[in-house]
Amino acid sequence: MGDWLATLRRKADLRERAGLRRELRPRAGDDALVDLAGNDYLGLSRHPRVREAAATALDAYGLGATGSRLVRGSTDVHTALESSLASWLGAEQALVYSSGYLANLGAIRALCGPNTLLVADAHNHASLIDGCRLAGAQTVTYAHGDPADAARLLAAHPGRPAVVLTESVFSVDGDLAPLAALHAAARTHGALLLVDDAHGLGVIGPNGAGGVVDAGLAGEPDVIVTATLSKALGGAGGVVAGPAALVRHLVDTGRTFIFDTALPPVVAAGVAAALDLARDGDPLRAVLRERAAAIRDTCRAAGLAVTDPAGGVVSVEAPSAEQAWAWAGACRDKGVAVGCFRPPSTPDSRSRLRLTVNAGVPAADFARALEIIVEVRP
Protein backbone atom coordinates (compact mmCIF):
# COMPACT_ATOMS: atom_id res chain seq x y z
CA MET A 1 0.00 0.00 0.00
CA GLY A 2 3.03 2.25 0.14
CA ASP A 3 3.51 4.76 2.91
CA TRP A 4 -0.15 5.54 3.43
CA LEU A 5 0.54 7.46 6.65
CA ALA A 6 2.91 9.76 4.76
CA THR A 7 0.11 10.39 2.27
CA LEU A 8 -2.24 11.36 5.09
CA ARG A 9 0.39 13.65 6.57
CA ARG A 10 0.92 15.38 3.20
CA LYS A 11 -2.83 15.91 2.87
CA ALA A 12 -2.97 17.33 6.40
CA ASP A 13 -0.16 19.73 5.55
CA LEU A 14 -2.02 20.94 2.48
CA ARG A 15 -5.17 21.54 4.53
CA GLU A 16 -3.12 23.43 7.12
CA ARG A 17 -1.65 25.71 4.45
CA ALA A 18 -5.13 26.40 3.07
CA GLY A 19 -6.48 27.32 6.51
CA LEU A 20 -8.73 24.24 6.57
CA ARG A 21 -7.41 22.42 9.62
CA ARG A 22 -10.05 21.35 12.13
CA GLU A 23 -9.51 20.90 15.84
CA LEU A 24 -11.47 19.25 18.61
CA ARG A 25 -11.94 21.65 21.52
CA PRO A 26 -13.37 19.81 24.53
CA ARG A 27 -15.38 21.97 26.90
CA ALA A 28 -15.96 21.47 30.58
CA GLY A 29 -19.40 21.32 32.18
CA ASP A 30 -18.79 24.75 33.70
CA ASP A 31 -17.52 26.27 30.44
CA ALA A 32 -17.85 30.05 30.70
CA LEU A 33 -17.85 30.99 27.01
CA VAL A 34 -20.92 32.85 25.78
CA ASP A 35 -22.52 30.40 23.36
CA LEU A 36 -23.14 31.79 19.87
CA ALA A 37 -21.98 28.57 18.21
CA GLY A 38 -24.21 25.73 19.39
CA ASN A 39 -27.71 24.86 18.23
CA ASP A 40 -29.54 24.97 21.57
CA TYR A 41 -31.79 27.69 20.15
CA LEU A 42 -34.32 27.84 22.97
CA GLY A 43 -31.85 27.11 25.77
CA LEU A 44 -33.69 23.91 26.73
CA SER A 45 -30.79 21.47 27.07
CA ARG A 46 -30.34 22.43 30.74
CA HIS A 47 -33.94 23.24 31.58
CA PRO A 48 -34.92 21.76 34.97
CA ARG A 49 -37.90 19.85 33.50
CA VAL A 50 -35.72 18.35 30.79
CA ARG A 51 -33.06 17.26 33.27
CA GLU A 52 -35.67 15.85 35.64
CA ALA A 53 -37.29 13.80 32.86
CA ALA A 54 -33.89 12.47 31.79
CA ALA A 55 -32.95 11.59 35.36
CA THR A 56 -36.21 9.70 35.86
CA ALA A 57 -35.61 7.71 32.67
CA LEU A 58 -32.03 7.01 33.71
CA ASP A 59 -33.27 5.42 36.93
CA ALA A 60 -35.90 3.40 35.06
CA TYR A 61 -33.95 2.23 32.01
CA GLY A 62 -30.25 2.74 32.67
CA LEU A 63 -27.79 4.51 30.41
CA GLY A 64 -28.38 2.95 26.99
CA ALA A 65 -31.14 1.36 24.95
CA THR A 66 -29.24 -1.98 25.02
CA GLY A 67 -30.19 -2.88 21.44
CA SER A 68 -31.74 -1.87 18.16
CA ARG A 69 -35.35 -0.75 18.09
CA LEU A 70 -36.48 -4.14 16.73
CA VAL A 71 -34.60 -6.16 19.38
CA ARG A 72 -34.76 -4.54 22.84
CA GLY A 73 -34.29 -0.87 22.08
CA SER A 74 -37.92 0.24 21.82
CA THR A 75 -39.46 1.54 25.03
CA ASP A 76 -42.66 3.28 25.97
CA VAL A 77 -40.60 6.47 26.08
CA HIS A 78 -39.79 6.12 22.36
CA THR A 79 -43.44 5.43 21.51
CA ALA A 80 -44.67 8.45 23.45
CA LEU A 81 -42.06 10.70 21.82
CA GLU A 82 -43.04 9.49 18.34
CA SER A 83 -46.70 10.18 19.07
CA SER A 84 -45.90 13.71 20.29
CA LEU A 85 -43.70 14.43 17.27
CA ALA A 86 -46.36 13.24 14.81
CA SER A 87 -48.99 15.40 16.51
CA TRP A 88 -46.73 18.47 16.58
CA LEU A 89 -45.71 18.07 12.94
CA GLY A 90 -49.24 17.30 11.76
CA ALA A 91 -48.08 13.98 10.30
CA GLU A 92 -49.82 10.62 10.32
CA GLN A 93 -46.88 8.90 12.01
CA ALA A 94 -43.31 9.55 13.10
CA LEU A 95 -40.29 7.31 13.60
CA VAL A 96 -37.37 8.21 15.87
CA TYR A 97 -33.75 7.48 14.90
CA SER A 98 -30.53 7.76 16.88
CA SER A 99 -29.46 10.80 14.81
CA GLY A 100 -30.82 13.23 12.28
CA TYR A 101 -28.08 12.16 9.86
CA LEU A 102 -29.31 8.56 9.88
CA ALA A 103 -32.92 9.73 9.55
CA ASN A 104 -32.04 11.51 6.30
CA LEU A 105 -30.04 8.59 4.92
CA GLY A 106 -32.88 6.20 5.72
CA ALA A 107 -35.69 8.37 4.39
CA ILE A 108 -34.02 9.10 1.06
CA ARG A 109 -33.13 5.46 0.47
CA ALA A 110 -36.69 4.40 1.27
CA LEU A 111 -38.10 6.77 -1.36
CA CYS A 112 -35.86 5.54 -4.19
CA GLY A 113 -36.64 2.92 -6.77
CA PRO A 114 -34.59 1.84 -9.82
CA ASN A 115 -35.55 4.89 -11.87
CA THR A 116 -36.05 7.57 -9.20
CA LEU A 117 -34.77 11.09 -9.86
CA LEU A 118 -33.56 13.12 -6.86
CA VAL A 119 -33.82 16.90 -7.32
CA ALA A 120 -31.74 18.58 -4.64
CA ASP A 121 -31.16 22.19 -3.56
CA ALA A 122 -27.58 23.32 -4.19
CA HIS A 123 -27.13 24.33 -0.54
CA ASN A 124 -28.45 21.15 1.08
CA HIS A 125 -26.86 19.76 4.23
CA ALA A 126 -24.22 17.01 3.99
CA SER A 127 -26.67 14.41 5.31
CA LEU A 128 -29.01 15.05 2.38
CA ILE A 129 -26.11 15.00 -0.07
CA ASP A 130 -24.82 11.72 1.36
CA GLY A 131 -28.33 10.28 1.39
CA CYS A 132 -28.59 10.94 -2.35
CA ARG A 133 -25.20 9.39 -2.99
CA LEU A 134 -25.89 6.27 -0.94
CA ALA A 135 -29.32 5.80 -2.47
CA GLY A 136 -27.65 5.21 -5.83
CA ALA A 137 -30.26 7.24 -7.69
CA GLN A 138 -29.61 9.89 -10.30
CA THR A 139 -29.30 13.26 -8.59
CA VAL A 140 -29.64 16.67 -10.21
CA THR A 141 -29.15 19.98 -8.42
CA TYR A 142 -31.34 23.06 -8.75
CA ALA A 143 -30.23 26.63 -8.04
CA HIS A 144 -30.49 27.44 -4.36
CA GLY A 145 -34.02 28.33 -3.30
CA ASP A 146 -35.29 28.40 -6.89
CA PRO A 147 -38.60 26.52 -7.43
CA ALA A 148 -38.65 27.43 -11.12
CA ASP A 149 -35.31 25.71 -11.61
CA ALA A 150 -36.53 22.67 -9.71
CA ALA A 151 -39.60 22.58 -11.97
CA ARG A 152 -37.38 22.85 -15.04
CA LEU A 153 -35.39 19.80 -13.97
CA LEU A 154 -38.53 17.83 -13.22
CA ALA A 155 -40.00 18.74 -16.62
CA ALA A 156 -36.79 17.55 -18.29
CA HIS A 157 -37.42 14.03 -16.96
CA PRO A 158 -41.13 13.43 -17.66
CA GLY A 159 -42.76 10.32 -16.31
CA ARG A 160 -40.00 9.44 -13.86
CA PRO A 161 -40.68 9.06 -10.13
CA ALA A 162 -38.94 11.96 -8.42
CA VAL A 163 -38.23 13.51 -5.02
CA VAL A 164 -37.44 17.19 -4.42
CA LEU A 165 -35.14 17.63 -1.41
CA THR A 166 -34.55 20.79 0.60
CA GLU A 167 -33.88 22.13 4.05
CA SER A 168 -36.45 24.47 5.56
CA VAL A 169 -34.10 26.91 7.31
CA PHE A 170 -30.70 26.34 5.71
CA SER A 171 -27.97 25.34 8.11
CA VAL A 172 -25.16 27.62 6.90
CA ASP A 173 -26.80 30.92 5.90
CA GLY A 174 -30.06 30.61 7.84
CA ASP A 175 -32.34 31.55 4.94
CA LEU A 176 -35.80 30.03 4.46
CA ALA A 177 -36.70 27.76 1.55
CA PRO A 178 -39.83 28.64 -0.48
CA LEU A 179 -41.55 25.45 0.64
CA ALA A 180 -45.04 26.17 -0.70
CA ALA A 181 -43.68 26.96 -4.17
CA LEU A 182 -41.40 23.91 -4.12
CA HIS A 183 -44.36 21.73 -3.16
CA ALA A 184 -46.45 23.17 -5.99
CA ALA A 185 -43.64 22.45 -8.47
CA ALA A 186 -43.22 18.92 -7.14
CA ARG A 187 -46.95 18.15 -7.19
CA THR A 188 -47.35 19.49 -10.73
CA HIS A 189 -44.83 16.89 -11.89
CA GLY A 190 -46.01 14.07 -9.63
CA ALA A 191 -42.95 14.30 -7.37
CA LEU A 192 -42.60 14.01 -3.61
CA LEU A 193 -41.17 16.76 -1.41
CA LEU A 194 -38.74 15.87 1.40
CA VAL A 195 -38.01 18.70 3.85
CA ASP A 196 -35.21 18.57 6.40
CA ASP A 197 -36.71 20.78 9.13
CA ALA A 198 -33.69 20.52 11.44
CA HIS A 199 -33.22 24.29 11.90
CA GLY A 200 -36.93 25.12 11.65
CA LEU A 201 -38.36 22.73 14.22
CA GLY A 202 -38.99 24.56 17.48
CA VAL A 203 -37.96 27.86 15.91
CA ILE A 204 -40.55 28.86 13.29
CA GLY A 205 -44.20 28.11 12.61
CA PRO A 206 -47.22 28.04 14.93
CA ASN A 207 -46.22 26.61 18.30
CA GLY A 208 -42.74 26.15 16.85
CA ALA A 209 -43.90 23.24 14.70
CA GLY A 210 -41.41 24.09 11.96
CA GLY A 211 -41.26 25.16 8.35
CA VAL A 212 -43.58 22.54 6.88
CA VAL A 213 -46.41 23.46 9.24
CA ASP A 214 -45.66 27.16 8.69
CA ALA A 215 -46.01 26.67 4.92
CA GLY A 216 -49.39 24.96 5.32
CA LEU A 217 -48.09 21.60 4.12
CA ALA A 218 -48.57 19.53 7.27
CA GLY A 219 -50.15 16.15 6.59
CA GLU A 220 -49.94 16.38 2.80
CA PRO A 221 -49.55 12.84 1.44
CA ASP A 222 -46.67 13.83 -0.83
CA VAL A 223 -44.61 15.58 1.88
CA ILE A 224 -42.05 13.89 4.13
CA VAL A 225 -40.44 15.69 7.06
CA THR A 226 -37.11 14.84 8.61
CA ALA A 227 -35.41 16.61 11.49
CA THR A 228 -32.82 16.27 14.17
CA LEU A 229 -33.80 16.42 17.84
CA SER A 230 -30.46 17.97 18.76
CA LYS A 231 -31.09 21.61 17.98
CA ALA A 232 -34.07 23.53 19.40
CA LEU A 233 -34.98 20.46 21.48
CA GLY A 234 -31.52 20.38 23.01
CA GLY A 235 -31.02 16.61 22.90
CA ALA A 236 -30.02 14.11 20.24
CA GLY A 237 -31.67 11.83 17.72
CA GLY A 238 -33.66 12.25 14.53
CA VAL A 239 -37.15 11.77 13.18
CA VAL A 240 -38.88 10.91 9.92
CA ALA A 241 -42.55 11.93 9.80
CA GLY A 242 -45.14 11.32 7.11
CA PRO A 243 -47.70 8.77 5.93
CA ALA A 244 -48.07 5.60 7.98
CA ALA A 245 -47.14 3.48 4.96
CA LEU A 246 -43.74 5.17 4.82
CA VAL A 247 -43.06 4.51 8.51
CA ARG A 248 -44.09 0.86 8.01
CA HIS A 249 -41.66 0.62 5.10
CA LEU A 250 -38.83 2.13 7.17
CA VAL A 251 -39.41 -0.28 10.06
CA ASP A 252 -39.49 -3.28 7.71
CA THR A 253 -36.64 -2.36 5.35
CA GLY A 254 -34.68 0.69 6.54
CA ARG A 255 -31.08 -0.33 7.24
CA THR A 256 -30.20 2.83 9.20
CA PHE A 257 -33.13 2.02 11.49
CA ILE A 258 -32.99 -1.79 11.69
CA PHE A 259 -29.25 -2.17 12.28
CA ASP A 260 -28.60 0.80 14.57
CA THR A 261 -28.74 0.80 18.36
CA ALA A 262 -31.74 2.83 19.47
CA LEU A 263 -31.66 6.34 20.87
CA PRO A 264 -31.07 5.96 24.64
CA PRO A 265 -34.36 6.23 26.59
CA VAL A 266 -32.77 8.84 28.85
CA VAL A 267 -32.31 11.11 25.81
CA ALA A 268 -35.76 10.34 24.39
CA ALA A 269 -37.34 11.30 27.71
CA GLY A 270 -35.42 14.56 27.87
CA VAL A 271 -36.36 15.40 24.29
CA ALA A 272 -40.04 14.68 25.03
CA ALA A 273 -39.94 17.15 27.92
CA ALA A 274 -38.19 19.72 25.72
CA LEU A 275 -40.86 19.24 23.05
CA ASP A 276 -43.59 20.15 25.53
CA LEU A 277 -41.65 23.28 26.49
CA ALA A 278 -40.96 24.20 22.87
CA ARG A 279 -44.60 23.83 21.91
CA ASP A 280 -45.45 26.47 24.53
CA GLY A 281 -42.28 28.47 23.87
CA ASP A 282 -43.53 31.53 22.00
CA PRO A 283 -41.79 33.91 24.48
CA LEU A 284 -38.48 32.13 23.85
CA ARG A 285 -39.01 32.32 20.10
CA ALA A 286 -39.66 36.06 20.42
CA VAL A 287 -36.29 36.46 22.18
CA LEU A 288 -34.64 34.38 19.46
CA ARG A 289 -36.06 36.54 16.69
CA GLU A 290 -35.05 39.77 18.45
CA ARG A 291 -31.50 38.54 18.95
CA ALA A 292 -31.12 37.25 15.40
CA ALA A 293 -32.21 40.68 14.15
CA ALA A 294 -29.79 42.34 16.56
CA ILE A 295 -26.88 40.29 15.18
CA ARG A 296 -27.85 41.23 11.63
CA ASP A 297 -28.27 44.92 12.37
CA THR A 298 -25.09 45.23 14.47
CA CYS A 299 -22.96 43.47 11.86
CA ARG A 300 -24.38 45.50 9.00
CA ALA A 301 -23.81 48.72 10.89
CA ALA A 302 -20.17 47.67 11.19
CA GLY A 303 -19.92 47.12 7.43
CA LEU A 304 -19.94 43.32 7.58
CA ALA A 305 -21.67 41.14 5.00
CA VAL A 306 -24.40 39.28 6.86
CA THR A 307 -27.45 37.21 5.95
CA ASP A 308 -31.11 37.86 6.78
CA PRO A 309 -32.06 35.25 9.40
CA ALA A 310 -35.26 33.24 9.04
CA GLY A 311 -34.61 31.49 12.35
CA GLY A 312 -31.69 31.32 14.73
CA VAL A 313 -28.79 31.15 12.22
CA VAL A 314 -26.92 34.26 11.05
CA SER A 315 -23.97 34.02 8.67
CA VAL A 316 -21.21 36.66 8.59
CA GLU A 317 -18.79 36.48 5.68
CA ALA A 318 -15.03 36.35 6.35
CA PRO A 319 -12.33 37.45 3.88
CA SER A 320 -10.69 34.00 3.76
CA ALA A 321 -10.55 30.63 5.49
CA GLU A 322 -7.43 31.68 7.43
CA GLN A 323 -9.03 34.91 8.59
CA ALA A 324 -12.26 33.16 9.55
CA TRP A 325 -10.24 30.79 11.74
CA ALA A 326 -8.29 33.68 13.29
CA TRP A 327 -11.50 35.66 13.85
CA ALA A 328 -13.17 32.76 15.64
CA GLY A 329 -10.05 32.26 17.74
CA ALA A 330 -9.97 35.93 18.72
CA CYS A 331 -13.63 35.72 19.77
CA ARG A 332 -12.89 32.63 21.84
CA ASP A 333 -9.95 34.37 23.53
CA LYS A 334 -12.38 37.12 24.54
CA GLY A 335 -14.90 34.64 25.95
CA VAL A 336 -17.28 34.12 23.00
CA ALA A 337 -17.85 30.85 21.14
CA VAL A 338 -18.77 31.30 17.46
CA GLY A 339 -19.04 28.86 14.58
CA CYS A 340 -16.28 28.94 11.98
CA PHE A 341 -17.48 27.50 8.67
CA ARG A 342 -14.94 26.90 5.91
CA PRO A 343 -14.90 24.70 2.81
CA PRO A 344 -16.04 21.98 2.41
CA SER A 345 -18.66 22.86 5.05
CA THR A 346 -19.87 25.85 3.03
CA PRO A 347 -21.99 25.44 -0.12
CA ASP A 348 -20.31 28.28 -2.03
CA SER A 349 -16.63 27.87 -0.96
CA ARG A 350 -16.78 31.16 0.96
CA SER A 351 -15.77 31.11 4.62
CA ARG A 352 -17.81 32.76 7.32
CA LEU A 353 -18.63 32.90 10.98
CA ARG A 354 -21.93 31.21 11.69
CA LEU A 355 -23.61 32.82 14.68
CA THR A 356 -26.46 30.93 16.33
CA VAL A 357 -28.86 32.39 18.84
CA ASN A 358 -29.42 30.77 22.24
CA ALA A 359 -32.42 32.34 23.96
CA GLY A 360 -31.07 31.11 27.31
CA VAL A 361 -27.94 33.29 27.21
CA PRO A 362 -28.27 36.27 29.62
CA ALA A 363 -29.08 39.50 27.78
CA ALA A 364 -25.99 41.35 29.03
CA ASP A 365 -23.71 38.50 27.92
CA PHE A 366 -25.33 38.44 24.50
CA ALA A 367 -24.91 42.19 24.03
CA ARG A 368 -21.24 42.06 25.06
CA ALA A 369 -20.64 39.11 22.73
CA LEU A 370 -21.86 41.16 19.76
CA GLU A 371 -19.47 43.96 20.70
CA ILE A 372 -16.57 41.51 20.83
CA ILE A 373 -17.37 39.95 17.45
CA VAL A 374 -17.20 43.42 15.83
CA GLU A 375 -14.14 44.53 17.84
CA VAL A 376 -11.93 41.60 16.81
CA ARG A 377 -13.01 41.30 13.16
CA PRO A 378 -10.19 40.90 10.61
Coordinates of C-alpha atoms in Angstrom, one line a residue, residues 37-319:
A37 CA -22.0 28.6 18.2
G38 CA -24.2 25.7 19.4
N39 CA -27.7 24.9 18.2
D40 CA -29.5 25.0 21.6
Y41 CA -31.8 27.7 20.1
L42 CA -34.3 27.8 23.0
G43 CA -31.9 27.1 25.8
L44 CA -33.7 23.9 26.7
S45 CA -30.8 21.5 27.1
R46 CA -30.3 22.4 30.7
H47 CA -33.9 23.2 31.6
P48 CA -34.9 21.8 35.0
R49 CA -37.9 19.9 33.5
V50 CA -35.7 18.4 30.8
R51 CA -33.1 17.3 33.3
E52 CA -35.7 15.9 35.6
A53 CA -37.3 13.8 32.9
A54 CA -33.9 12.5 31.8
A55 CA -32.9 11.6 35.4
T56 CA -36.2 9.7 35.9
A57 CA -35.6 7.7 32.7
L58 CA -32.0 7.0 33.7
D59 CA -33.3 5.4 36.9
A60 CA -35.9 3.4 35.1
Y61 CA -33.9 2.2 32.0
G62 CA -30.2 2.7 32.7
L63 CA -27.8 4.5 30.4
G64 CA -28.4 3.0 27.0
A65 CA -31.1 1.4 24.9
T66 CA -29.2 -2.0 25.0
G67 CA -30.2 -2.9 21.4
S68 CA -31.7 -1.9 18.2
R69 CA -35.4 -0.8 18.1
L70 CA -36.5 -4.1 16.7
V71 CA -34.6 -6.2 19.4
R72 CA -34.8 -4.5 22.8
G73 CA -34.3 -0.9 22.1
S74 CA -37.9 0.2 21.8
T75 CA -39.5 1.5 25.0
D76 CA -42.7 3.3 26.0
V77 CA -40.6 6.5 26.1
H78 CA -39.8 6.1 22.4
T79 CA -43.4 5.4 21.5
A80 CA -44.7 8.4 23.5
L81 CA -42.1 10.7 21.8
E82 CA -43.0 9.5 18.3
S83 CA -46.7 10.2 19.1
S84 CA -45.9 13.7 20.3
L85 CA -43.7 14.4 17.3
A86 CA -46.4 13.2 14.8
S87 CA -49.0 15.4 16.5
W88 CA -46.7 18.5 16.6
L89 CA -45.7 18.1 12.9
G90 CA -49.2 17.3 11.8
A91 CA -48.1 14.0 10.3
E92 CA -49.8 10.6 10.3
Q93 CA -46.9 8.9 12.0
A94 CA -43.3 9.6 13.1
L95 CA -40.3 7.3 13.6
V96 CA -37.4 8.2 15.9
Y97 CA -33.7 7.5 14.9
S98 CA -30.5 7.8 16.9
S99 CA -29.5 10.8 14.8
G100 CA -30.8 13.2 12.3
Y101 CA -28.1 12.2 9.9
L102 CA -29.3 8.6 9.9
A103 CA -32.9 9.7 9.5
N104 CA -32.0 11.5 6.3
L105 CA -30.0 8.6 4.9
G106 CA -32.9 6.2 5.7
A107 CA -35.7 8.4 4.4
I108 CA -34.0 9.1 1.1
R109 CA -33.1 5.5 0.5
A110 CA -36.7 4.4 1.3
L111 CA -38.1 6.8 -1.4
C112 CA -35.9 5.5 -4.2
G113 CA -36.6 2.9 -6.8
P114 CA -34.6 1.8 -9.8
N115 CA -35.6 4.9 -11.9
T116 CA -36.1 7.6 -9.2
L117 CA -34.8 11.1 -9.9
L118 CA -33.6 13.1 -6.9
V119 CA -33.8 16.9 -7.3
A120 CA -31.7 18.6 -4.6
D121 CA -31.2 22.2 -3.6
A122 CA -27.6 23.3 -4.2
H123 CA -27.1 24.3 -0.5
N124 CA -28.4 21.1 1.1
H125 CA -26.9 19.8 4.2
A126 CA -24.2 17.0 4.0
S127 CA -26.7 14.4 5.3
L128 CA -29.0 15.0 2.4
I129 CA -26.1 15.0 -0.1
D130 CA -24.8 11.7 1.4
G131 CA -28.3 10.3 1.4
C132 CA -28.6 10.9 -2.3
R133 CA -25.2 9.4 -3.0
L134 CA -25.9 6.3 -0.9
A135 CA -29.3 5.8 -2.5
G136 CA -27.6 5.2 -5.8
A137 CA -30.3 7.2 -7.7
Q138 CA -29.6 9.9 -10.3
T139 CA -29.3 13.3 -8.6
V140 CA -29.6 16.7 -10.2
T141 CA -29.2 20.0 -8.4
Y142 CA -31.3 23.1 -8.7
A143 CA -30.2 26.6 -8.0
H144 CA -30.5 27.4 -4.4
G145 CA -34.0 28.3 -3.3
D146 CA -35.3 28.4 -6.9
P147 CA -38.6 26.5 -7.4
A148 CA -38.6 27.4 -11.1
D149 CA -35.3 25.7 -11.6
A150 CA -36.5 22.7 -9.7
A151 CA -39.6 22.6 -12.0
R152 CA -37.4 22.9 -15.0
L153 CA -35.4 19.8 -14.0
L154 CA -38.5 17.8 -13.2
A155 CA -40.0 18.7 -16.6
A156 CA -36.8 17.5 -18.3
H157 CA -37.4 14.0 -17.0
P158 CA -41.1 13.4 -17.7
G159 CA -42.8 10.3 -16.3
R160 CA -40.0 9.4 -13.9
P161 CA -40.7 9.1 -10.1
A162 CA -38.9 12.0 -8.4
V163 CA -38.2 13.5 -5.0
V164 CA -37.4 17.2 -4.4
L165 CA -35.1 17.6 -1.4
T166 CA -34.6 20.8 0.6
E167 CA -33.9 22.1 4.0
S168 CA -36.5 24.5 5.6
V169 CA -34.1 26.9 7.3
F170 CA -30.7 26.3 5.7
S171 CA -28.0 25.3 8.1
V172 CA -25.2 27.6 6.9
D173 CA -26.8 30.9 5.9
G174 CA -30.1 30.6 7.8
D175 CA -32.3 31.5 4.9
L176 CA -35.8 30.0 4.5
A177 CA -36.7 27.8 1.6
P178 CA -39.8 28.6 -0.5
L179 CA -41.6 25.5 0.6
A180 CA -45.0 26.2 -0.7
A181 CA -43.7 27.0 -4.2
L182 CA -41.4 23.9 -4.1
H183 CA -44.4 21.7 -3.2
A184 CA -46.4 23.2 -6.0
A185 CA -43.6 22.4 -8.5
A186 CA -43.2 18.9 -7.1
R187 CA -47.0 18.2 -7.2
T188 CA -47.4 19.5 -10.7
H189 CA -44.8 16.9 -11.9
G190 CA -46.0 14.1 -9.6
A191 CA -43.0 14.3 -7.4
L192 CA -42.6 14.0 -3.6
L193 CA -41.2 16.8 -1.4
L194 CA -38.7 15.9 1.4
V195 CA -38.0 18.7 3.8
D196 CA -35.2 18.6 6.4
D197 CA -36.7 20.8 9.1
A198 CA -33.7 20.5 11.4
H199 CA -33.2 24.3 11.9
G200 CA -36.9 25.1 11.6
L201 CA -38.4 22.7 14.2
G202 CA -39.0 24.6 17.5
V203 CA -38.0 27.9 15.9
I204 CA -40.6 28.9 13.3
G205 CA -44.2 28.1 12.6
P206 CA -47.2 28.0 14.9
N207 CA -46.2 26.6 18.3
G208 CA -42.7 26.1 16.9
A209 CA -43.9 23.2 14.7
G210 CA -41.4 24.1 12.0
G211 CA -41.3 25.2 8.3
V212 CA -43.6 22.5 6.9
V213 CA -46.4 23.5 9.2
D214 CA -45.7 27.2 8.7
A215 CA -46.0 26.7 4.9
G216 CA -49.4 25.0 5.3
L217 CA -48.1 21.6 4.1
A218 CA -48.6 19.5 7.3
G219 CA -50.2 16.1 6.6
E220 CA -49.9 16.4 2.8
P221 CA -49.6 12.8 1.4
D222 CA -46.7 13.8 -0.8
V223 CA -44.6 15.6 1.9
I224 CA -42.0 13.9 4.1
V225 CA -40.4 15.7 7.1
T226 CA -37.1 14.8 8.6
A227 CA -35.4 16.6 11.5
T228 CA -32.8 16.3 14.2
L229 CA -33.8 16.4 17.8
S230 CA -30.5 18.0 18.8
K231 CA -31.1 21.6 18.0
A232 CA -34.1 23.5 19.4
L233 CA -35.0 20.5 21.5
G234 CA -31.5 20.4 23.0
G235 CA -31.0 16.6 22.9
A236 CA -30.0 14.1 20.2
G237 CA -31.7 11.8 17.7
G238 CA -33.7 12.3 14.5
V239 CA -37.1 11.8 13.2
V240 CA -38.9 10.9 9.9
A241 CA -42.6 11.9 9.8
G242 CA -45.1 11.3 7.1
P243 CA -47.7 8.8 5.9
A244 CA -48.1 5.6 8.0
A245 CA -47.1 3.5 5.0
L246 CA -43.7 5.2 4.8
V247 CA -43.1 4.5 8.5
R248 CA -44.1 0.9 8.0
H249 CA -41.7 0.6 5.1
L250 CA -38.8 2.1 7.2
V251 CA -39.4 -0.3 10.1
D252 CA -39.5 -3.3 7.7
T253 CA -36.6 -2.4 5.3
G254 CA -34.7 0.7 6.5
R255 CA -31.1 -0.3 7.2
T256 CA -30.2 2.8 9.2
F257 CA -33.1 2.0 11.5
I258 CA -33.0 -1.8 11.7
F259 CA -29.3 -2.2 12.3
D260 CA -28.6 0.8 14.6
T261 CA -28.7 0.8 18.4
A262 CA -31.7 2.8 19.5
L263 CA -31.7 6.3 20.9
P264 CA -31.1 6.0 24.6
P265 CA -34.4 6.2 26.6
V266 CA -32.8 8.8 28.8
V267 CA -32.3 11.1 25.8
A268 CA -35.8 10.3 24.4
A269 CA -37.3 11.3 27.7
G270 CA -35.4 14.6 27.9
V271 CA -36.4 15.4 24.3
A272 CA -40.0 14.7 25.0
A273 CA -39.9 17.2 27.9
A274 CA -38.2 19.7 25.7
L275 CA -40.9 19.2 23.0
D276 CA -43.6 20.2 25.5
L277 CA -41.6 23.3 26.5
A278 CA -41.0 24.2 22.9
R279 CA -44.6 23.8 21.9
D280 CA -45.5 26.5 24.5
G281 CA -42.3 28.5 23.9
D282 CA -43.5 31.5 22.0
P283 CA -41.8 33.9 24.5
L284 CA -38.5 32.1 23.9
R285 CA -39.0 32.3 20.1
A286 CA -39.7 36.1 20.4
V287 CA -36.3 36.5 22.2
L288 CA -34.6 34.4 19.5
R289 CA -36.1 36.5 16.7
E290 CA -35.0 39.8 18.5
R291 CA -31.5 38.5 19.0
A292 CA -31.1 37.2 15.4
A293 CA -32.2 40.7 14.1
A294 CA -29.8 42.3 16.6
I295 CA -26.9 40.3 15.2
R296 CA -27.9 41.2 11.6
D297 CA -28.3 44.9 12.4
T298 CA -25.1 45.2 14.5
C299 CA -23.0 43.5 11.9
R300 CA -24.4 45.5 9.0
A301 CA -23.8 48.7 10.9
A302 CA -20.2 47.7 11.2
G303 CA -19.9 47.1 7.4
L304 CA -19.9 43.3 7.6
A305 CA -21.7 41.1 5.0
V306 CA -24.4 39.3 6.9
T307 CA -27.5 37.2 6.0
D308 CA -31.1 37.9 6.8
P309 CA -32.1 35.3 9.4
A310 CA -35.3 33.2 9.0
G311 CA -34.6 31.5 12.3
G312 CA -31.7 31.3 14.7
V313 CA -28.8 31.1 12.2
V314 CA -26.9 34.3 11.1
S315 CA -24.0 34.0 8.7
V316 CA -21.2 36.7 8.6
E317 CA -18.8 36.5 5.7
A318 CA -15.0 36.4 6.3
P319 CA -12.3 37.4 3.9

